[in-house]
Amino acid sequence: MRHMREKIEKELRALEHELRFELPKEIQKAVAHGDLRENAEYKAALERQSYVQSRVSQMHEKLAQLSTIKLTAIPTDRIAFGSVVTVRDLDNDLESIFELVFNDDGDAALGRISVSSPIGRALVGKEVGDQVTVKTPGGERVFEVCSLVTLHQRVVGNDTADAGDTPSGTDGV
């Protein structure tokens, strides 16, 4: 959890620096070019400013979420936030590795699924050997939990582990 917090705080500092120092200079430079209605640099700088402001808000929300998570409340023996789990699709016998993450950090192509996604919700609370049925856009799928590394194991087992690291070897289910 500490590593995740540090990663978020680092990104937040960089974004706030850009918002306070770099973007005002870009906007001022673009304004100097004249007619703002057809000034692409000005429009691009304003769009970037809006994006950075939004991202700063998201980072503050993530930090707030992290502060509400009590590590002691996260199960040490079942799938929960921060777990990395290997599942086997019983229909096609393919294995996939998923990391359960915050809602806005999900990226199925990278194996990062939100705890509130259909697969995430089905997996939370399960153990190795359990089977789960998930309703997906492609129809119902049945998965078996093959292995589990909880957030506790990742943090304690590897002092440099980062709960935000992306799992490797996903099949992109």
XYZ file of N, CA and C in Angstrom:
519
model
N 0.835 -1.191 0.000
C 0.000 0.000 0.000
C 0.875 1.248 0.000
N 1.977 1.195 0.749
C 2.860 2.355 0.819
C 3.409 2.688 -0.562
N 3.775 1.654 -1.325
C 4.329 1.868 -2.659
C 3.288 2.473 -3.597
N 2.041 2.021 -3.456
C 0.969 2.564 -4.280
C 0.770 4.045 -3.955
N 0.763 4.368 -2.661
C 0.596 5.761 -2.232
C 1.735 6.621 -2.790
N 2.967 6.129 -2.705
C 4.119 6.883 -3.206
C 4.017 7.115 -4.708
N 3.566 6.118 -5.436
C 3.423 6.231 -6.887
C 2.373 7.294 -7.236
N 1.258 7.282 -6.540
C 0.197 8.264 -6.775
C 0.685 9.663 -6.415
N 1.354 9.787 -5.266
C 1.853 11.099 -4.838
C 2.882 11.654 -5.815
N 3.716 10.796 -6.391
C 4.710 11.238 -7.372
C 4.007 11.781 -8.620
N 3.022 11.042 -9.125
C 2.282 11.512 -10.300
C 1.537 12.809 -9.982
N 0.975 12.893 -8.797
C 0.241 14.089 -8.383
C 1.164 15.308 -8.347
N 2.364 15.147 -7.799
C 3.316 16.274 -7.752
C 3.670 16.748 -9.162
N 3.905 15.807 -10.069
C 4.263 16.159 -11.449
C 3.108 16.894 -12.136
N 1.888 16.407 -11.942
C 0.724 17.052 -12.556
C 0.487 18.440 -11.981
N 0.630 18.581 -10.669
C 0.422 19.891 -10.051
C 1.489 20.881 -10.506
N 2.714 20.421 -10.695
C 3.774 21.288 -11.219
C 3.416 21.762 -12.630
N 2.983 20.819 -13.451
C 2.592 21.174 -14.813
C 1.447 22.179 -14.798
N 0.474 21.962 -13.943
C -0.705 22.825 -13.867
C -0.338 24.235 -13.393
N 0.566 24.337 -12.441
C 0.906 25.645 -11.861
C 1.966 26.416 -12.634
N 2.902 25.714 -13.263
C 4.039 26.398 -13.859
C 4.128 26.283 -15.381
N 3.992 25.067 -15.916
C 4.206 24.872 -17.341
C 3.013 25.325 -18.187
N 1.816 24.927 -17.807
C 0.637 25.272 -18.608
C 0.353 26.775 -18.644
N 0.484 27.499 -17.543
C 0.273 28.951 -17.649
C 1.227 29.606 -18.650
N 2.471 29.127 -18.706
C 3.431 29.662 -19.682
C 2.983 29.347 -21.109
N 2.517 28.104 -21.330
C 2.046 27.719 -22.660
C 0.838 28.550 -23.080
N -0.073 28.766 -22.154
C -1.275 29.549 -22.458
C -0.884 30.990 -22.761
N 0.006 31.555 -21.964
C 0.453 32.934 -22.180
C 1.149 33.067 -23.542
N 1.968 32.088 -23.875
C 2.672 32.094 -25.161
C 1.664 32.021 -26.314
N 0.651 31.168 -26.168
C -0.365 31.021 -27.215
C -1.197 32.289 -27.351
N -1.501 32.953 -26.247
C -2.280 34.200 -26.283
C -1.515 35.261 -27.062
N -0.196 35.255 -26.942
C 0.642 36.233 -27.631
C 0.569 36.093 -29.146
N 0.101 34.936 -29.631
C 0.006 34.707 -31.078
C -1.199 35.393 -31.708
N -2.067 35.951 -30.918
C -3.177 36.717 -31.490
C -4.517 36.038 -31.356
N -5.328 36.136 -32.396
C -6.730 35.712 -32.436
C -6.933 34.352 -31.765
N -7.607 34.351 -30.612
C -7.780 33.127 -29.831
C -8.830 32.191 -30.420
N -9.720 32.720 -31.258
C -10.778 31.871 -31.827
C -10.212 30.824 -32.775
N -9.117 31.130 -33.432
C -8.539 30.183 -34.388
C -7.099 29.829 -34.034
N -6.799 29.870 -32.764
C -5.446 29.608 -32.291
C -5.370 28.175 -31.759
N -4.806 27.286 -32.556
C -4.736 25.858 -32.197
C -3.882 25.630 -30.958
N -2.795 26.379 -30.812
C -1.935 26.219 -29.634
C -2.697 26.581 -28.363
N -3.477 27.638 -28.426
C -4.259 28.079 -27.279
C -5.299 27.021 -26.912
N -6.011 26.526 -27.917
C -7.024 25.497 -27.668
C -6.391 24.236 -27.092
N -5.245 23.834 -27.631
C -4.555 22.632 -27.142
C -4.102 22.823 -25.697
N -3.596 24.011 -25.381
C -3.144 24.278 -24.008
C -4.319 24.255 -23.041
N -5.458 24.814 -23.449
C -6.643 24.792 -22.590
C -7.168 23.373 -22.397
N -7.145 22.571 -23.451
C -7.576 21.176 -23.346
C -6.652 20.404 -22.404
N -5.358 20.641 -22.528
C -4.395 19.971 -21.648
C -4.618 20.413 -20.199
N -4.866 21.695 -20.000
C -5.121 22.208 -18.662
C -6.340 21.524 -18.049
N -7.388 21.382 -18.838
C -8.606 20.727 -18.366
C -8.324 19.265 -18.010
N -7.566 18.572 -18.865
C -7.217 17.174 -18.613
C -6.412 17.054 -17.320
N -5.406 17.912 -17.161
C -4.538 17.832 -15.982
C -5.342 18.122 -14.715
N -6.237 19.110 -14.772
C -7.085 19.398 -13.616
C -7.923 18.184 -13.240
N -8.474 17.522 -14.238
C -9.279 16.327 -14.003
C -8.430 15.210 -13.397
N -7.242 15.019 -13.935
C -6.347 13.965 -13.440
C -5.906 14.253 -12.002
N -5.655 15.519 -11.677
C -5.289 15.895 -10.308
C -6.427 15.515 -9.365
N -7.654 15.790 -9.778
C -8.817 15.420 -8.956
C -8.881 13.909 -8.753
N -8.620 13.139 -9.823
C -8.624 11.686 -9.721
C -7.552 11.202 -8.753
N -6.369 11.805 -8.797
C -5.279 11.398 -7.908
C -5.649 11.688 -6.449
N -6.281 12.842 -6.209
C -6.721 13.154 -4.845
C -7.769 12.139 -4.378
N -8.675 11.742 -5.284
C -9.683 10.737 -4.937
C -9.034 9.396 -4.606
N -8.024 9.011 -5.387
C -7.323 7.754 -5.119
C -6.650 7.780 -3.757
N -6.009 8.909 -3.441
C -5.367 9.018 -2.128
C -6.401 8.924 -1.018
N -7.559 9.524 -1.243
C -8.631 9.434 -0.245
C -9.106 7.987 -0.111
N -9.242 7.287 -1.239
C -9.642 5.884 -1.196
C -8.611 5.061 -0.428
N -7.343 5.294 -0.711
C -6.287 4.551 -0.030
C -6.316 4.791 1.472
N -6.625 6.008 1.872
C -6.631 6.301 3.300
C -7.789 5.615 4.016
N -8.833 5.228 3.272
C -9.961 4.548 3.899
C -9.777 3.035 3.953
N -8.812 2.531 3.182
C -8.568 1.076 3.172
C -7.712 0.711 4.367
N -8.217 -0.198 5.150
C -7.456 -0.701 6.290
C -6.873 -2.046 5.884
N -5.575 -2.109 5.862
C -4.899 -3.335 5.462
C -5.372 -4.521 6.297
N -5.666 -4.273 7.552
C -6.115 -5.358 8.421
C -7.502 -5.862 8.040
N -8.261 -5.054 7.289
C -9.600 -5.470 6.880
C -9.590 -6.271 5.577
N -8.454 -6.288 4.894
C -8.345 -7.030 3.642
C -7.995 -8.476 3.992
N -8.773 -9.432 3.482
C -8.522 -10.843 3.807
C -7.114 -11.288 3.400
N -6.559 -12.180 4.192
C -5.222 -12.715 3.901
C -5.293 -14.058 3.189
N -6.496 -14.624 3.082
C -6.625 -15.965 2.521
C -7.659 -16.059 1.396
N -8.244 -14.948 1.022
C -9.273 -14.917 -0.019
C -9.002 -13.770 -0.977
N -9.613 -13.840 -2.139
C -9.444 -12.798 -3.152
C -10.094 -11.504 -2.669
N -9.330 -10.416 -2.803
C -9.804 -9.089 -2.426
C -9.000 -8.050 -3.215
N -9.250 -6.785 -2.933
C -8.494 -5.709 -3.571
C -6.996 -5.986 -3.444
N -6.268 -5.785 -4.554
C -4.825 -5.965 -4.546
C -4.351 -7.378 -4.808
N -5.261 -8.339 -4.835
C -4.878 -9.726 -5.091
C -4.494 -9.917 -6.555
N -3.571 -10.835 -6.773
C -3.257 -11.292 -8.126
C -3.708 -12.743 -8.163
N -4.599 -13.050 -9.092
C -5.231 -14.364 -9.119
C -5.106 -14.972 -10.511
N -4.802 -16.260 -10.540
C -4.777 -17.002 -11.802
C -6.055 -17.821 -11.867
N -6.777 -17.661 -12.978
C -8.020 -18.417 -13.177
C -7.927 -19.195 -14.480
N -8.658 -20.304 -14.514
C -8.731 -21.109 -15.737
C -10.160 -21.061 -16.222
N -10.326 -20.679 -17.488
C -11.638 -20.669 -18.121
C -11.987 -22.125 -18.426
N -13.031 -22.644 -17.798
C -13.370 -24.067 -17.942
C -13.943 -24.402 -19.309
N -14.347 -23.385 -20.078
C -14.865 -23.652 -21.422
C -13.756 -23.888 -22.433
N -12.657 -23.136 -22.307
C -11.593 -23.273 -23.302
C -10.249 -23.675 -22.691
N -10.210 -23.897 -21.379
C -9.029 -24.354 -20.651
C -7.851 -23.373 -20.710
N -8.144 -22.089 -20.980
C -7.092 -21.078 -20.989
C -6.975 -20.437 -19.611
N -5.732 -20.167 -19.205
C -5.503 -19.498 -17.930
C -5.262 -18.017 -18.167
N -5.711 -17.209 -17.228
C -5.495 -15.770 -17.251
C -5.089 -15.330 -15.857
N -4.309 -14.272 -15.812
C -3.902 -13.692 -14.530
C -4.552 -12.327 -14.418
N -5.194 -12.098 -13.277
C -5.857 -10.822 -13.033
C -5.338 -10.210 -11.746
N -5.211 -8.901 -11.750
C -4.950 -8.145 -10.538
C -6.201 -7.333 -10.259
N -6.719 -7.383 -9.040
C -7.910 -6.623 -8.681
C -7.491 -5.235 -8.208
N -8.015 -4.217 -8.896
C -7.592 -2.832 -8.685
C -8.796 -1.922 -8.454
N -8.527 -0.639 -8.185
C -9.582 0.359 -8.082
C -10.334 0.459 -9.402
N -11.540 0.989 -9.345
C -12.394 1.086 -10.527
C -11.720 1.763 -11.719
N -11.107 2.927 -11.497
C -10.550 3.665 -12.628
C -9.167 3.174 -13.059
N -8.626 2.162 -12.392
C -7.341 1.605 -12.774
C -7.481 0.346 -13.627
N -8.707 -0.091 -13.838
C -8.924 -1.318 -14.592
C -8.483 -1.202 -16.036
N -7.865 -2.261 -16.545
C -7.465 -2.364 -17.947
C -7.379 -3.855 -18.253
N -8.475 -4.398 -18.764
C -8.569 -5.842 -18.986
C -7.458 -6.363 -19.885
N -7.033 -5.564 -20.847
C -5.977 -6.005 -21.755
C -4.665 -6.229 -21.015
N -4.491 -5.533 -19.881
C -3.280 -5.699 -19.071
C -3.512 -6.617 -17.885
N -4.717 -7.188 -17.793
C -5.019 -8.093 -16.692
C -5.394 -7.377 -15.411
N -5.613 -6.088 -15.484
C -5.991 -5.292 -14.307
C -7.503 -5.112 -14.353
N -8.210 -5.798 -13.460
C -9.667 -5.692 -13.462
C -10.151 -5.035 -12.181
N -11.159 -4.238 -12.352
C -11.745 -3.530 -11.224
C -12.460 -4.504 -10.303
N -12.391 -4.211 -9.005
C -13.100 -5.048 -8.048
C -14.604 -4.959 -8.253
N -15.071 -3.934 -8.979
C -16.509 -3.808 -9.216
C -16.925 -4.268 -10.619
N -15.976 -4.784 -11.404
C -16.315 -5.340 -12.716
C -17.031 -6.676 -12.507
N -17.705 -7.186 -13.528
C -18.387 -8.484 -13.358
C -17.445 -9.598 -12.889
N -16.277 -9.700 -13.489
C -15.340 -10.749 -13.084
C -14.801 -10.446 -11.686
N -14.458 -9.189 -11.433
C -13.952 -8.797 -10.123
C -14.940 -9.102 -9.007
N -16.209 -8.730 -9.217
C -17.237 -8.995 -8.205
C -17.393 -10.492 -7.956
N -17.321 -11.277 -9.029
C -17.485 -12.731 -8.887
C -16.310 -13.349 -8.128
N -15.108 -12.787 -8.303
C -13.915 -13.370 -7.681
C -13.724 -12.969 -6.221
N -14.159 -11.770 -5.852
C -13.934 -11.289 -4.486
C -14.512 -12.283 -3.481
N -13.684 -12.644 -2.510
C -14.096 -13.564 -1.449
C -13.848 -15.028 -1.762
N -13.425 -15.341 -2.970
C -13.193 -16.741 -3.347
C -11.787 -17.183 -2.954
N -11.594 -18.515 -2.957
C -10.321 -19.136 -2.605
C -9.862 -20.024 -3.755
N -8.619 -20.482 -3.659
C -8.088 -21.415 -4.654
C -8.981 -22.655 -4.669
N -9.345 -23.088 -5.876
C -10.207 -24.252 -6.048
C -11.670 -23.889 -6.272
N -12.076 -22.696 -5.887
C -13.468 -22.275 -6.096
C -13.737 -22.045 -7.576
N -14.987 -22.249 -7.957
C -15.434 -21.950 -9.312
C -16.413 -20.794 -9.250
N -16.335 -19.918 -10.257
C -17.252 -18.777 -10.333
C -17.854 -18.719 -11.723
N -19.113 -18.347 -11.777
C -19.795 -18.142 -13.048
C -19.978 -16.638 -13.222
N -19.568 -16.156 -14.384
C -19.603 -14.721 -14.647
C -20.413 -14.463 -15.908
N -21.344 -13.525 -15.823
C -22.083 -13.099 -17.009
C -21.271 -12.008 -17.685
N -20.804 -12.299 -18.895
C -20.025 -11.339 -19.669
C -20.812 -10.976 -20.917
N -20.400 -9.933 -21.626
C -21.098 -9.583 -22.876
C -21.142 -10.736 -23.879
N -20.145 -11.634 -23.804
C -20.095 -12.783 -24.705
C -20.853 -13.995 -24.188
N -21.515 -13.863 -23.058
C -22.248 -14.975 -22.461
C -21.638 -15.393 -21.135
N -22.241 -16.395 -20.514
C -21.743 -16.875 -19.228
C -20.427 -17.619 -19.391
N -19.511 -17.381 -18.441
C -18.229 -18.076 -18.439
C -17.998 -18.613 -17.037
N -17.387 -19.766 -16.983
C -17.091 -20.387 -15.695
C -15.576 -20.444 -15.537
N -15.114 -19.898 -14.417
C -13.687 -19.871 -14.110
C -13.419 -20.675 -12.846
N -12.233 -21.278 -12.797
C -11.767 -21.924 -11.581
C -10.551 -21.136 -11.095
N -10.513 -20.849 -9.800
C -9.389 -20.133 -9.210
C -8.242 -21.124 -9.035
N -7.128 -20.874 -9.739
C -5.983 -21.786 -9.707
C -4.924 -21.365 -8.693
N -4.692 -20.074 -8.586
C -3.705 -19.593 -7.612
C -4.074 -18.194 -7.167
N -3.537 -17.822 -6.011
C -3.872 -16.538 -5.410
C -2.665 -15.983 -4.675
N -2.368 -14.738 -4.923
C -1.376 -14.001 -4.148
C -2.103 -12.768 -3.644
N -2.301 -12.698 -2.329
C -3.047 -11.581 -1.755
C -2.158 -10.341 -1.656
N -2.789 -9.220 -1.406
C -2.061 -7.975 -1.216
C -1.063 -8.118 -0.075
N -1.467 -8.798 0.978
C -0.575 -9.014 2.130
C 0.680 -9.778 1.710
N 0.504 -10.836 0.936
C 1.642 -11.642 0.489
C 2.549 -10.838 -0.428
N 1.971 -9.987 -1.248
C 2.763 -9.180 -2.180
C 3.601 -8.155 -1.431
N 3.026 -7.561 -0.393
C 3.734 -6.533 0.363
C 4.760 -7.151 1.297
N 4.370 -8.194 2.030
C 5.261 -8.829 2.994
C 6.297 -9.695 2.291
N 5.879 -10.431 1.265
C 6.767 -11.360 0.572
C 7.833 -10.678 -0.250
N 7.610 -9.412 -0.614
C 8.565 -8.702 -1.446
C 8.515 -7.244 -1.037
N 9.504 -6.800 -0.316
C 9.512 -5.442 0.218
C 9.427 -4.390 -0.872
N 9.819 -4.737 -2.108
C 9.734 -3.780 -3.202
C 8.463 -3.963 -4.006
N 7.593 -4.868 -3.601
C 6.345 -5.095 -4.337
C 5.517 -3.839 -4.340
N 4.882 -3.586 -5.451
C 4.008 -2.419 -5.587
C 2.633 -2.930 -5.954
N 1.657 -2.615 -5.148
C 0.300 -3.092 -5.406
C -0.234 -2.543 -6.717
N 0.460 -1.613 -7.326
C 0.017 -1.076 -8.596
C 0.740 -1.697 -9.772
N 1.671 -2.617 -9.523
C 2.374 -3.268 -10.622
C 1.397 -4.085 -11.448
N 1.683 -4.167 -12.730
C 0.830 -4.907 -13.633
C 1.256 -6.358 -13.676
N 0.328 -7.292 -13.576
C 0.702 -8.696 -13.692
C 1.143 -9.001 -15.111
N 2.008 -9.966 -15.256
C 2.430 -10.357 -16.595
C 1.838 -11.710 -16.937
N 1.847 -12.013 -18.219
C 1.384 -13.313 -18.656
C -0.123 -13.433 -18.766
N -0.797 -12.328 -19.008
C -2.247 -12.404 -19.147
C -2.628 -12.847 -20.534
N -3.762 -13.499 -20.611
C -4.282 -13.904 -21.910
C -5.301 -12.899 -22.417
N -5.528 -11.819 -21.668
C -6.442 -10.770 -22.114
C -7.873 -11.217 -22.182
N -8.352 -11.904 -21.143
C -9.745 -12.374 -21.119
C -10.658 -11.204 -20.950
